[in-house]
Amino acid sequence: MSKTIPEPLIREVRERTDIVDVIGEVVELKKQGQDRYVGLCPFHGENTPSFSVSKDRQLYHCFGCKASGNVVSFLIDHGKLSFQEAILKLADNLNIDTQHVELSPEPTSEGEMMREGHSLATRFYHHLLMNTEQGRVAYQYFQERGVNEEAMLHFRLGYAPRERSALKTLLDKREFNLKLMANAGLLQVPEDGRSSYDRFSDRVMFPLHDIGGKHVGFNARALVKDNHPKYLNSPESALFKKSNMLYAYHLAKPVARKKDQVVLFEGCMDVVSAWIHGIDNGIATLGTA
Ligand SMILES: [Zn+2]
């Protein structure tokens, strides 16, 4: 979060912005009662509206996928903006002059950039799974194994498409350093020196986080038999140390604290299945005993 966008500007933007106007730009909202507006949720596919915006409280909530937040988090989650960009966009809407606002620099450390790349990849793969024709095969794979949409959202499951330049194109467009993204394990550099391509292709994706909940890698399962190996992890990197990883630990942690225990499973899929059946403190190691 920015330390250099002045607090008063953030406050002014929040006070003067109406969430109904901002969300109304992307969701067709219908007024229902004094305070409530409803529409089709922009975060998950649906035919009957379960997405609700409160004018009084300046908050949104989806009863389907549980997306919720205020106007700033909407722009971050839906518009894929950074906190700074969200504030500036809202200021712009209000015709506030922001020319002289000094922005804090973009993340500079390599570790930070690698995590940003992973975070973008997670959102991209998740979107493909949830919302696209391309991702249908992965969606069906999960459904056949009893994985419902709630679990897909909870674990941010995804689909890496067959096309081997999809993620690379996106990273390039967002001006990521592609060499660094190869070091981070998102791209693969062929030994003959030709240009890099997506490491993961035609696989269902389980995002992996460090114990602080920061995104650092993937566990990916092949969808077709001839795609070897069947399970592919992110390679070891400054970010990702397989032996230190516990799948879903950041999700299980708050529950584990209450129950004073975790349940150890063999694989990511087992953790997801267990969660659906009410075991919400499950974790898994990654292919090491
Ligand atoms: Zn929703």
PDB file of C-alpha atoms and ligand atoms in Angstrom:
ATOM      1  CA  MET A   1       0.000   0.000   0.000  1.00  0.00           C
ATOM      2  CA  SER A   2       1.202   3.477  -0.790  1.00  0.00           C
ATOM      3  CA  LYS A   3       2.817   5.615   1.810  1.00  0.00           C
ATOM      4  CA  THR A   4       3.120   8.582  -0.459  1.00  0.00           C
ATOM      5  CA  ILE A   5      -0.417   9.253  -1.633  1.00  0.00           C
ATOM      6  CA  PRO A   6      -1.341  11.918   0.903  1.00  0.00           C
ATOM      7  CA  GLU A   7      -3.864  10.756   3.520  1.00  0.00           C
ATOM      8  CA  PRO A   8      -6.158  13.766   2.954  1.00  0.00           C
ATOM      9  CA  LEU A   9      -6.455  12.864  -0.728  1.00  0.00           C
ATOM     10  CA  ILE A  10      -7.381   9.277   0.146  1.00  0.00           C
ATOM     11  CA  ARG A  11      -9.949  10.574   2.619  1.00  0.00           C
ATOM     12  CA  GLU A  12     -11.433  13.061   0.189  1.00  0.00           C
ATOM     13  CA  VAL A  13     -11.714  10.426  -2.523  1.00  0.00           C
ATOM     14  CA  ARG A  14     -13.429   8.019  -0.156  1.00  0.00           C
ATOM     15  CA  GLU A  15     -15.835  10.635   1.151  1.00  0.00           C
ATOM     16  CA  ARG A  16     -16.888  11.985  -2.194  1.00  0.00           C
ATOM     17  CA  THR A  17     -17.069   8.760  -4.175  1.00  0.00           C
ATOM     18  CA  ASP A  18     -20.334   6.875  -4.496  1.00  0.00           C
ATOM     19  CA  ILE A  19     -19.749   3.136  -4.822  1.00  0.00           C
ATOM     20  CA  VAL A  20     -23.018   2.789  -6.757  1.00  0.00           C
ATOM     21  CA  ASP A  21     -21.678   5.031  -9.562  1.00  0.00           C
ATOM     22  CA  VAL A  22     -18.346   3.242  -9.774  1.00  0.00           C
ATOM     23  CA  ILE A  23     -19.704  -0.305  -9.759  1.00  0.00           C
ATOM     24  CA  GLY A  24     -22.598   0.876 -11.932  1.00  0.00           C
ATOM     25  CA  GLU A  25     -20.061   1.447 -14.698  1.00  0.00           C
ATOM     26  CA  VAL A  26     -19.385  -2.269 -15.009  1.00  0.00           C
ATOM     27  CA  VAL A  27     -22.451  -3.924 -13.470  1.00  0.00           C
ATOM     28  CA  GLU A  28     -26.013  -3.170 -14.414  1.00  0.00           C
ATOM     29  CA  LEU A  29     -27.476  -2.346 -11.011  1.00  0.00           C
ATOM     30  CA  LYS A  30     -31.160  -2.267 -10.155  1.00  0.00           C
ATOM     31  CA  LYS A  31     -32.418  -0.338  -7.168  1.00  0.00           C
ATOM     32  CA  GLN A  32     -34.102  -2.483  -4.564  1.00  0.00           C
ATOM     33  CA  GLY A  33     -35.496  -0.623  -1.593  1.00  0.00           C
ATOM     34  CA  GLN A  34     -34.047   2.503  -0.067  1.00  0.00           C
ATOM     35  CA  ASP A  35     -30.399   1.593   0.115  1.00  0.00           C
ATOM     36  CA  ARG A  36     -29.768  -1.580  -1.840  1.00  0.00           C
ATOM     37  CA  TYR A  37     -28.759  -2.139  -5.446  1.00  0.00           C
ATOM     38  CA  VAL A  38     -28.492  -5.585  -7.005  1.00  0.00           C
ATOM     39  CA  GLY A  39     -26.977  -6.999 -10.164  1.00  0.00           C
ATOM     40  CA  LEU A  40     -25.128  -9.910 -11.707  1.00  0.00           C
ATOM     41  CA  CYS A  41     -21.891 -10.568  -9.863  1.00  0.00           C
ATOM     42  CA  PRO A  42     -18.813  -9.523 -11.881  1.00  0.00           C
ATOM     43  CA  PHE A  43     -16.620 -11.972  -9.967  1.00  0.00           C
ATOM     44  CA  HIS A  44     -18.381 -15.196 -10.869  1.00  0.00           C
ATOM     45  CA  GLY A  45     -20.682 -16.313 -13.645  1.00  0.00           C
ATOM     46  CA  GLU A  46     -24.378 -16.268 -12.756  1.00  0.00           C
ATOM     47  CA  ASN A  47     -27.806 -15.744 -14.282  1.00  0.00           C
ATOM     48  CA  THR A  48     -29.698 -14.504 -11.266  1.00  0.00           C
ATOM     49  CA  PRO A  49     -28.334 -11.542  -9.369  1.00  0.00           C
ATOM     50  CA  SER A  50     -26.743 -12.293  -6.008  1.00  0.00           C
ATOM     51  CA  PHE A  51     -24.475  -9.270  -5.995  1.00  0.00           C
ATOM     52  CA  SER A  52     -25.611  -6.456  -3.777  1.00  0.00           C
ATOM     53  CA  VAL A  53     -24.341  -2.916  -3.226  1.00  0.00           C
ATOM     54  CA  SER A  54     -25.283  -0.823  -0.214  1.00  0.00           C
ATOM     55  CA  LYS A  55     -25.389   2.916  -0.826  1.00  0.00           C
ATOM     56  CA  ASP A  56     -25.512   3.747   2.879  1.00  0.00           C
ATOM     57  CA  ARG A  57     -22.634   1.564   3.888  1.00  0.00           C
ATOM     58  CA  GLN A  58     -20.708   2.015   0.622  1.00  0.00           C
ATOM     59  CA  LEU A  59     -19.969  -1.704   0.512  1.00  0.00           C
ATOM     60  CA  TYR A  60     -20.627  -4.549  -1.902  1.00  0.00           C
ATOM     61  CA  HIS A  61     -21.251  -8.197  -1.186  1.00  0.00           C
ATOM     62  CA  CYS A  62     -21.919 -11.266  -3.290  1.00  0.00           C
ATOM     63  CA  PHE A  63     -24.021 -13.999  -1.708  1.00  0.00           C
ATOM     64  CA  GLY A  64     -22.800 -16.413  -4.353  1.00  0.00           C
ATOM     65  CA  CYS A  65     -19.021 -16.179  -4.268  1.00  0.00           C
ATOM     66  CA  LYS A  66     -18.670 -14.084  -1.096  1.00  0.00           C
ATOM     67  CA  ALA A  67     -16.744 -11.334  -2.839  1.00  0.00           C
ATOM     68  CA  SER A  68     -17.069  -8.235  -0.715  1.00  0.00           C
ATOM     69  CA  GLY A  69     -15.445  -4.923   0.038  1.00  0.00           C
ATOM     70  CA  ASN A  70     -15.522  -1.196  -0.542  1.00  0.00           C
ATOM     71  CA  VAL A  71     -15.037   0.867  -3.661  1.00  0.00           C
ATOM     72  CA  VAL A  72     -11.249   0.714  -3.477  1.00  0.00           C
ATOM     73  CA  SER A  73     -11.111  -3.042  -3.053  1.00  0.00           C
ATOM     74  CA  PHE A  74     -13.557  -3.367  -5.941  1.00  0.00           C
ATOM     75  CA  LEU A  75     -11.158  -1.546  -8.253  1.00  0.00           C
ATOM     76  CA  ILE A  76      -8.249  -3.602  -6.960  1.00  0.00           C
ATOM     77  CA  ASP A  77     -10.012  -6.964  -7.263  1.00  0.00           C
ATOM     78  CA  HIS A  78     -12.131  -6.345 -10.329  1.00  0.00           C
ATOM     79  CA  GLY A  79     -10.196  -3.638 -12.154  1.00  0.00           C
ATOM     80  CA  LYS A  80      -6.861  -5.263 -11.283  1.00  0.00           C
ATOM     81  CA  LEU A  81      -5.503  -1.907 -10.156  1.00  0.00           C
ATOM     82  CA  SER A  82      -2.965  -1.278  -7.425  1.00  0.00           C
ATOM     83  CA  PHE A  83      -4.090   0.675  -4.378  1.00  0.00           C
ATOM     84  CA  GLN A  84      -2.437   3.807  -5.754  1.00  0.00           C
ATOM     85  CA  GLU A  85      -3.983   3.391  -9.172  1.00  0.00           C
ATOM     86  CA  ALA A  86      -7.409   2.891  -7.625  1.00  0.00           C
ATOM     87  CA  ILE A  87      -7.173   6.095  -5.601  1.00  0.00           C
ATOM     88  CA  LEU A  88      -5.926   8.031  -8.622  1.00  0.00           C
ATOM     89  CA  LYS A  89      -8.704   6.709 -10.827  1.00  0.00           C
ATOM     90  CA  LEU A  90     -11.329   7.736  -8.280  1.00  0.00           C
ATOM     91  CA  ALA A  91      -9.686  11.145  -7.875  1.00  0.00           C
ATOM     92  CA  ASP A  92      -9.773  11.485 -11.623  1.00  0.00           C
ATOM     93  CA  ASN A  93     -13.498  10.678 -11.675  1.00  0.00           C
ATOM     94  CA  LEU A  94     -14.003  13.504  -9.199  1.00  0.00           C
ATOM     95  CA  ASN A  95     -11.878  15.914 -11.229  1.00  0.00           C
ATOM     96  CA  ILE A  96      -9.371  16.245  -8.404  1.00  0.00           C
ATOM     97  CA  ASP A  97      -6.015  17.398  -9.704  1.00  0.00           C
ATOM     98  CA  THR A  98      -3.460  14.688  -8.918  1.00  0.00           C
ATOM     99  CA  GLN A  99      -0.638  15.894 -11.117  1.00  0.00           C
ATOM    100  CA  HIS A 100       1.508  16.811  -8.154  1.00  0.00           C
ATOM    101  CA  VAL A 101       0.886  13.655  -6.182  1.00  0.00           C
ATOM    102  CA  GLU A 102       4.148  11.854  -5.745  1.00  0.00           C
ATOM    103  CA  LEU A 103       3.875   8.123  -6.128  1.00  0.00           C
ATOM    104  CA  SER A 104       5.968   5.619  -4.305  1.00  0.00           C
ATOM    105  CA  PRO A 105       8.110   3.683  -6.754  1.00  0.00           C
ATOM    106  CA  GLU A 106       7.005   0.415  -8.254  1.00  0.00           C
ATOM    107  CA  PRO A 107       8.200  -2.646  -6.359  1.00  0.00           C
ATOM    108  CA  THR A 108      11.898  -2.907  -7.018  1.00  0.00           C
ATOM    109  CA  SER A 109      13.309  -5.892  -5.202  1.00  0.00           C
ATOM    110  CA  GLU A 110      13.504  -9.004  -7.335  1.00  0.00           C
ATOM    111  CA  GLY A 111      11.642 -11.049  -4.760  1.00  0.00           C
ATOM    112  CA  GLU A 112       8.809  -8.562  -4.799  1.00  0.00           C
ATOM    113  CA  MET A 113       8.599  -8.617  -8.589  1.00  0.00           C
ATOM    114  CA  MET A 114       8.604 -12.409  -8.593  1.00  0.00           C
ATOM    115  CA  ARG A 115       5.727 -12.463  -6.128  1.00  0.00           C
ATOM    116  CA  GLU A 116       3.854  -9.877  -8.209  1.00  0.00           C
ATOM    117  CA  GLY A 117       4.306 -12.099 -11.249  1.00  0.00           C
ATOM    118  CA  HIS A 118       2.912 -15.066  -9.348  1.00  0.00           C
ATOM    119  CA  SER A 119       0.025 -13.055  -8.102  1.00  0.00           C
ATOM    120  CA  LEU A 120      -0.841 -11.987 -11.654  1.00  0.00           C
ATOM    121  CA  ALA A 121      -0.477 -15.580 -12.874  1.00  0.00           C
ATOM    122  CA  THR A 122      -2.834 -16.808 -10.150  1.00  0.00           C
ATOM    123  CA  ARG A 123      -5.489 -14.283 -11.089  1.00  0.00           C
ATOM    124  CA  PHE A 124      -5.048 -15.114 -14.777  1.00  0.00           C
ATOM    125  CA  TYR A 125      -5.300 -18.892 -14.320  1.00  0.00           C
ATOM    126  CA  HIS A 126      -8.207 -18.523 -11.912  1.00  0.00           C
ATOM    127  CA  HIS A 127     -10.069 -16.316 -14.361  1.00  0.00           C
ATOM    128  CA  LEU A 128      -9.539 -18.838 -17.171  1.00  0.00           C
ATOM    129  CA  LEU A 129     -10.944 -21.607 -14.990  1.00  0.00           C
ATOM    130  CA  MET A 130     -13.970 -19.715 -13.737  1.00  0.00           C
ATOM    131  CA  ASN A 131     -15.029 -17.639 -16.699  1.00  0.00           C
ATOM    132  CA  THR A 132     -13.827 -18.971 -20.012  1.00  0.00           C
ATOM    133  CA  GLU A 133     -14.616 -21.582 -22.610  1.00  0.00           C
ATOM    134  CA  GLN A 134     -10.923 -22.465 -22.685  1.00  0.00           C
ATOM    135  CA  GLY A 135     -11.037 -23.385 -19.015  1.00  0.00           C
ATOM    136  CA  ARG A 136     -14.111 -25.577 -19.312  1.00  0.00           C
ATOM    137  CA  VAL A 137     -12.127 -28.808 -19.479  1.00  0.00           C
ATOM    138  CA  ALA A 138     -10.425 -27.967 -16.181  1.00  0.00           C
ATOM    139  CA  TYR A 139     -13.699 -26.863 -14.633  1.00  0.00           C
ATOM    140  CA  GLN A 140     -15.203 -30.219 -15.567  1.00  0.00           C
ATOM    141  CA  TYR A 141     -12.166 -32.013 -14.183  1.00  0.00           C
ATOM    142  CA  PHE A 142     -12.744 -30.358 -10.821  1.00  0.00           C
ATOM    143  CA  GLN A 143     -16.503 -30.900 -10.912  1.00  0.00           C
ATOM    144  CA  GLU A 144     -16.065 -34.590 -11.616  1.00  0.00           C
ATOM    145  CA  ARG A 145     -13.985 -34.763  -8.451  1.00  0.00           C
ATOM    146  CA  GLY A 146     -16.654 -33.018  -6.443  1.00  0.00           C
ATOM    147  CA  VAL A 147     -14.881 -29.673  -6.283  1.00  0.00           C
ATOM    148  CA  ASN A 148     -17.539 -26.959  -6.205  1.00  0.00           C
ATOM    149  CA  GLU A 149     -17.193 -23.289  -7.135  1.00  0.00           C
ATOM    150  CA  GLU A 150     -16.872 -22.243  -3.526  1.00  0.00           C
ATOM    151  CA  ALA A 151     -13.778 -24.413  -3.173  1.00  0.00           C
ATOM    152  CA  MET A 152     -12.375 -23.171  -6.484  1.00  0.00           C
ATOM    153  CA  LEU A 153     -12.660 -19.642  -5.149  1.00  0.00           C
ATOM    154  CA  HIS A 154     -11.396 -20.445  -1.670  1.00  0.00           C
ATOM    155  CA  PHE A 155      -8.254 -22.109  -2.973  1.00  0.00           C
ATOM    156  CA  ARG A 156      -7.932 -19.831  -6.009  1.00  0.00           C
ATOM    157  CA  LEU A 157      -7.691 -22.857  -8.265  1.00  0.00           C
ATOM    158  CA  GLY A 158      -6.871 -22.230 -11.879  1.00  0.00           C
ATOM    159  CA  TYR A 159      -6.227 -23.496 -15.344  1.00  0.00           C
ATOM    160  CA  ALA A 160      -3.046 -22.985 -17.366  1.00  0.00           C
ATOM    161  CA  PRO A 161      -4.055 -23.062 -21.040  1.00  0.00           C
ATOM    162  CA  ARG A 162      -2.533 -25.301 -23.676  1.00  0.00           C
ATOM    163  CA  GLU A 163      -1.172 -22.358 -25.638  1.00  0.00           C
ATOM    164  CA  ARG A 164       2.410 -21.839 -24.443  1.00  0.00           C
ATOM    165  CA  SER A 165       2.609 -18.096 -24.698  1.00  0.00           C
ATOM    166  CA  ALA A 166      -0.573 -17.020 -22.932  1.00  0.00           C
ATOM    167  CA  LEU A 167       0.982 -16.062 -19.606  1.00  0.00           C
ATOM    168  CA  LYS A 168       4.142 -14.792 -21.240  1.00  0.00           C
ATOM    169  CA  THR A 169       2.147 -12.406 -23.415  1.00  0.00           C
ATOM    170  CA  LEU A 170       0.310 -11.102 -20.372  1.00  0.00           C
ATOM    171  CA  LEU A 171       3.493 -10.652 -18.325  1.00  0.00           C
ATOM    172  CA  ASP A 172       5.105  -8.896 -21.249  1.00  0.00           C
ATOM    173  CA  LYS A 173       2.146  -6.588 -21.684  1.00  0.00           C
ATOM    174  CA  ARG A 174       2.342  -5.682 -17.994  1.00  0.00           C
ATOM    175  CA  GLU A 175       6.042  -4.936 -18.481  1.00  0.00           C
ATOM    176  CA  PHE A 176       7.426  -7.661 -16.259  1.00  0.00           C
ATOM    177  CA  ASN A 177      11.074  -8.572 -16.731  1.00  0.00           C
ATOM    178  CA  LEU A 178      10.708 -11.895 -18.550  1.00  0.00           C
ATOM    179  CA  LYS A 179      14.114 -13.168 -17.531  1.00  0.00           C
ATOM    180  CA  LEU A 180      13.183 -12.647 -13.914  1.00  0.00           C
ATOM    181  CA  MET A 181       9.861 -14.395 -14.504  1.00  0.00           C
ATOM    182  CA  ALA A 182      11.820 -17.358 -15.868  1.00  0.00           C
ATOM    183  CA  ASN A 183      13.906 -17.344 -12.683  1.00  0.00           C
ATOM    184  CA  ALA A 184      10.669 -17.257 -10.739  1.00  0.00           C
ATOM    185  CA  GLY A 185       9.591 -20.431 -12.544  1.00  0.00           C
ATOM    186  CA  LEU A 186       6.670 -18.993 -14.457  1.00  0.00           C
ATOM    187  CA  LEU A 187       8.428 -19.207 -17.804  1.00  0.00           C
ATOM    188  CA  GLN A 188      10.714 -21.833 -19.238  1.00  0.00           C
ATOM    189  CA  VAL A 189      13.886 -21.034 -21.165  1.00  0.00           C
ATOM    190  CA  PRO A 190      14.820 -23.745 -23.711  1.00  0.00           C
ATOM    191  CA  GLU A 191      18.419 -24.945 -23.638  1.00  0.00           C
ATOM    192  CA  ASP A 192      19.015 -24.001 -27.260  1.00  0.00           C
ATOM    193  CA  GLY A 193      18.616 -20.360 -26.298  1.00  0.00           C
ATOM    194  CA  ARG A 194      15.375 -19.719 -28.117  1.00  0.00           C
ATOM    195  CA  SER A 195      12.873 -17.471 -26.416  1.00  0.00           C
ATOM    196  CA  SER A 196      11.037 -18.505 -23.282  1.00  0.00           C
ATOM    197  CA  TYR A 197       7.536 -19.929 -23.064  1.00  0.00           C
ATOM    198  CA  ASP A 198       4.992 -20.682 -20.333  1.00  0.00           C
ATOM    199  CA  ARG A 199       6.210 -23.327 -17.923  1.00  0.00           C
ATOM    200  CA  PHE A 200       2.719 -24.616 -17.219  1.00  0.00           C
ATOM    201  CA  SER A 201       0.470 -25.753 -20.016  1.00  0.00           C
ATOM    202  CA  ASP A 202      -2.852 -27.593 -20.075  1.00  0.00           C
ATOM    203  CA  ARG A 203      -2.815 -28.179 -16.325  1.00  0.00           C
ATOM    204  CA  VAL A 204      -5.031 -27.522 -13.345  1.00  0.00           C
ATOM    205  CA  MET A 205      -3.259 -25.141 -11.034  1.00  0.00           C
ATOM    206  CA  PHE A 206      -2.969 -25.086  -7.265  1.00  0.00           C
ATOM    207  CA  PRO A 207      -1.342 -21.841  -6.123  1.00  0.00           C
ATOM    208  CA  LEU A 208       1.230 -22.225  -3.357  1.00  0.00           C
ATOM    209  CA  HIS A 209       1.895 -19.650  -0.683  1.00  0.00           C
ATOM    210  CA  ASP A 210       4.549 -19.141   1.914  1.00  0.00           C
ATOM    211  CA  ILE A 211       3.508 -19.184   5.557  1.00  0.00           C
ATOM    212  CA  GLY A 212       2.803 -15.462   5.385  1.00  0.00           C
ATOM    213  CA  GLY A 213       0.234 -16.085   2.647  1.00  0.00           C
ATOM    214  CA  LYS A 214       2.392 -14.603  -0.113  1.00  0.00           C
ATOM    215  CA  HIS A 215       2.159 -16.322  -3.436  1.00  0.00           C
ATOM    216  CA  VAL A 216       5.384 -18.093  -4.357  1.00  0.00           C
ATOM    217  CA  GLY A 217       4.664 -21.004  -6.677  1.00  0.00           C
ATOM    218  CA  PHE A 218       2.330 -23.574  -8.170  1.00  0.00           C
ATOM    219  CA  ASN A 219       1.571 -27.241  -7.996  1.00  0.00           C
ATOM    220  CA  ALA A 220       0.183 -28.239 -11.366  1.00  0.00           C
ATOM    221  CA  ARG A 221      -1.496 -31.443 -12.452  1.00  0.00           C
ATOM    222  CA  ALA A 222      -1.609 -32.532 -16.076  1.00  0.00           C
ATOM    223  CA  LEU A 223      -5.061 -32.839 -17.596  1.00  0.00           C
ATOM    224  CA  VAL A 224      -4.091 -35.354 -20.271  1.00  0.00           C
ATOM    225  CA  LYS A 225      -2.107 -38.549 -19.871  1.00  0.00           C
ATOM    226  CA  ASP A 226       0.694 -37.762 -22.327  1.00  0.00           C
ATOM    227  CA  ASN A 227       1.570 -34.485 -20.616  1.00  0.00           C
ATOM    228  CA  HIS A 228       4.580 -35.450 -18.466  1.00  0.00           C
ATOM    229  CA  PRO A 229       5.214 -35.258 -15.629  1.00  0.00           C
ATOM    230  CA  LYS A 230       1.780 -35.764 -14.141  1.00  0.00           C
ATOM    231  CA  TYR A 231       2.579 -33.366 -11.287  1.00  0.00           C
ATOM    232  CA  LEU A 232       4.775 -30.367 -11.886  1.00  0.00           C
ATOM    233  CA  ASN A 233       5.882 -27.997  -9.146  1.00  0.00           C
ATOM    234  CA  SER A 234       7.481 -24.615  -9.518  1.00  0.00           C
ATOM    235  CA  PRO A 235      11.255 -25.037  -9.652  1.00  0.00           C
ATOM    236  CA  GLU A 236      13.358 -24.194  -6.642  1.00  0.00           C
ATOM    237  CA  SER A 237      14.070 -20.471  -6.579  1.00  0.00           C
ATOM    238  CA  ALA A 238      14.914 -17.664  -4.192  1.00  0.00           C
ATOM    239  CA  LEU A 239      11.189 -17.578  -3.587  1.00  0.00           C
ATOM    240  CA  PHE A 240      10.226 -21.206  -3.630  1.00  0.00           C
ATOM    241  CA  LYS A 241      11.795 -23.861  -1.438  1.00  0.00           C
ATOM    242  CA  LYS A 242       9.838 -27.044  -1.825  1.00  0.00           C
ATOM    243  CA  SER A 243      10.998 -28.533   1.446  1.00  0.00           C
ATOM    244  CA  ASN A 244       9.680 -25.484   3.315  1.00  0.00           C
ATOM    245  CA  MET A 245       6.292 -25.497   1.662  1.00  0.00           C
ATOM    246  CA  LEU A 246       3.029 -26.640   3.157  1.00  0.00           C
ATOM    247  CA  TYR A 247       0.041 -26.421   0.849  1.00  0.00           C
ATOM    248  CA  ALA A 248      -2.821 -24.238   2.181  1.00  0.00           C
ATOM    249  CA  TYR A 249      -1.025 -23.506   5.428  1.00  0.00           C
ATOM    250  CA  HIS A 250      -1.976 -19.820   5.231  1.00  0.00           C
ATOM    251  CA  LEU A 251      -5.645 -20.831   4.888  1.00  0.00           C
ATOM    252  CA  ALA A 252      -5.536 -23.449   7.637  1.00  0.00           C
ATOM    253  CA  LYS A 253      -3.566 -21.310  10.070  1.00  0.00           C
ATOM    254  CA  PRO A 254      -6.421 -19.301  11.613  1.00  0.00           C
ATOM    255  CA  VAL A 255      -8.520 -22.462  12.048  1.00  0.00           C
ATOM    256  CA  ALA A 256      -5.567 -24.457  13.293  1.00  0.00           C
ATOM    257  CA  ARG A 257      -5.009 -21.898  15.986  1.00  0.00           C
ATOM    258  CA  LYS A 258      -8.561 -22.334  17.264  1.00  0.00           C
ATOM    259  CA  LYS A 259      -8.613 -26.117  17.035  1.00  0.00           C
ATOM    260  CA  ASP A 260      -4.985 -26.438  18.048  1.00  0.00           C
ATOM    261  CA  GLN A 261      -4.313 -28.959  15.291  1.00  0.00           C
ATOM    262  CA  VAL A 262      -3.789 -29.377  11.579  1.00  0.00           C
ATOM    263  CA  VAL A 263      -4.618 -32.374   9.417  1.00  0.00           C
ATOM    264  CA  LEU A 264      -1.851 -33.479   7.086  1.00  0.00           C
ATOM    265  CA  PHE A 265      -2.826 -34.793   3.648  1.00  0.00           C
ATOM    266  CA  GLU A 266      -0.815 -36.290   0.860  1.00  0.00           C
ATOM    267  CA  GLY A 267      -1.688 -33.903  -1.934  1.00  0.00           C
ATOM    268  CA  CYS A 268      -3.298 -30.573  -2.727  1.00  0.00           C
ATOM    269  CA  MET A 269      -6.425 -32.218  -4.107  1.00  0.00           C
ATOM    270  CA  ASP A 270      -6.937 -34.107  -0.829  1.00  0.00           C
ATOM    271  CA  VAL A 271      -6.845 -30.827   1.078  1.00  0.00           C
ATOM    272  CA  VAL A 272      -9.446 -29.318  -1.245  1.00  0.00           C
ATOM    273  CA  SER A 273     -11.736 -32.368  -1.001  1.00  0.00           C
ATOM    274  CA  ALA A 274     -11.419 -32.434   2.771  1.00  0.00           C
ATOM    275  CA  TRP A 275     -12.295 -28.735   2.961  1.00  0.00           C
ATOM    276  CA  ILE A 276     -15.485 -29.376   1.007  1.00  0.00           C
ATOM    277  CA  HIS A 277     -16.349 -31.995   3.615  1.00  0.00           C
ATOM    278  CA  GLY A 278     -15.815 -29.613   6.490  1.00  0.00           C
ATOM    279  CA  ILE A 279     -12.184 -30.225   7.364  1.00  0.00           C
ATOM    280  CA  ASP A 280     -10.898 -26.680   7.194  1.00  0.00           C
ATOM    281  CA  ASN A 281      -7.510 -27.146   8.834  1.00  0.00           C
ATOM    282  CA  GLY A 282      -5.981 -29.391   6.186  1.00  0.00           C
ATOM    283  CA  ILE A 283      -2.502 -28.951   4.755  1.00  0.00           C
ATOM    284  CA  ALA A 284      -0.252 -31.025   2.499  1.00  0.00           C
ATOM    285  CA  THR A 285       3.438 -31.419   1.835  1.00  0.00           C
ATOM    286  CA  LEU A 286       4.660 -31.264  -1.744  1.00  0.00           C
ATOM    287  CA  GLY A 287       5.752 -34.662  -2.872  1.00  0.00           C
ATOM    288  CA  THR A 288       8.271 -35.133  -0.087  1.00  0.00           C
ATOM    289  CA  ALA A 289       7.676 -37.499   2.763  1.00  0.00           C
TER     290      ALA A 289
HETATM  291 ZN    ZN B   1     -20.076 -13.460  -6.909  1.00  0.00          ZN
END
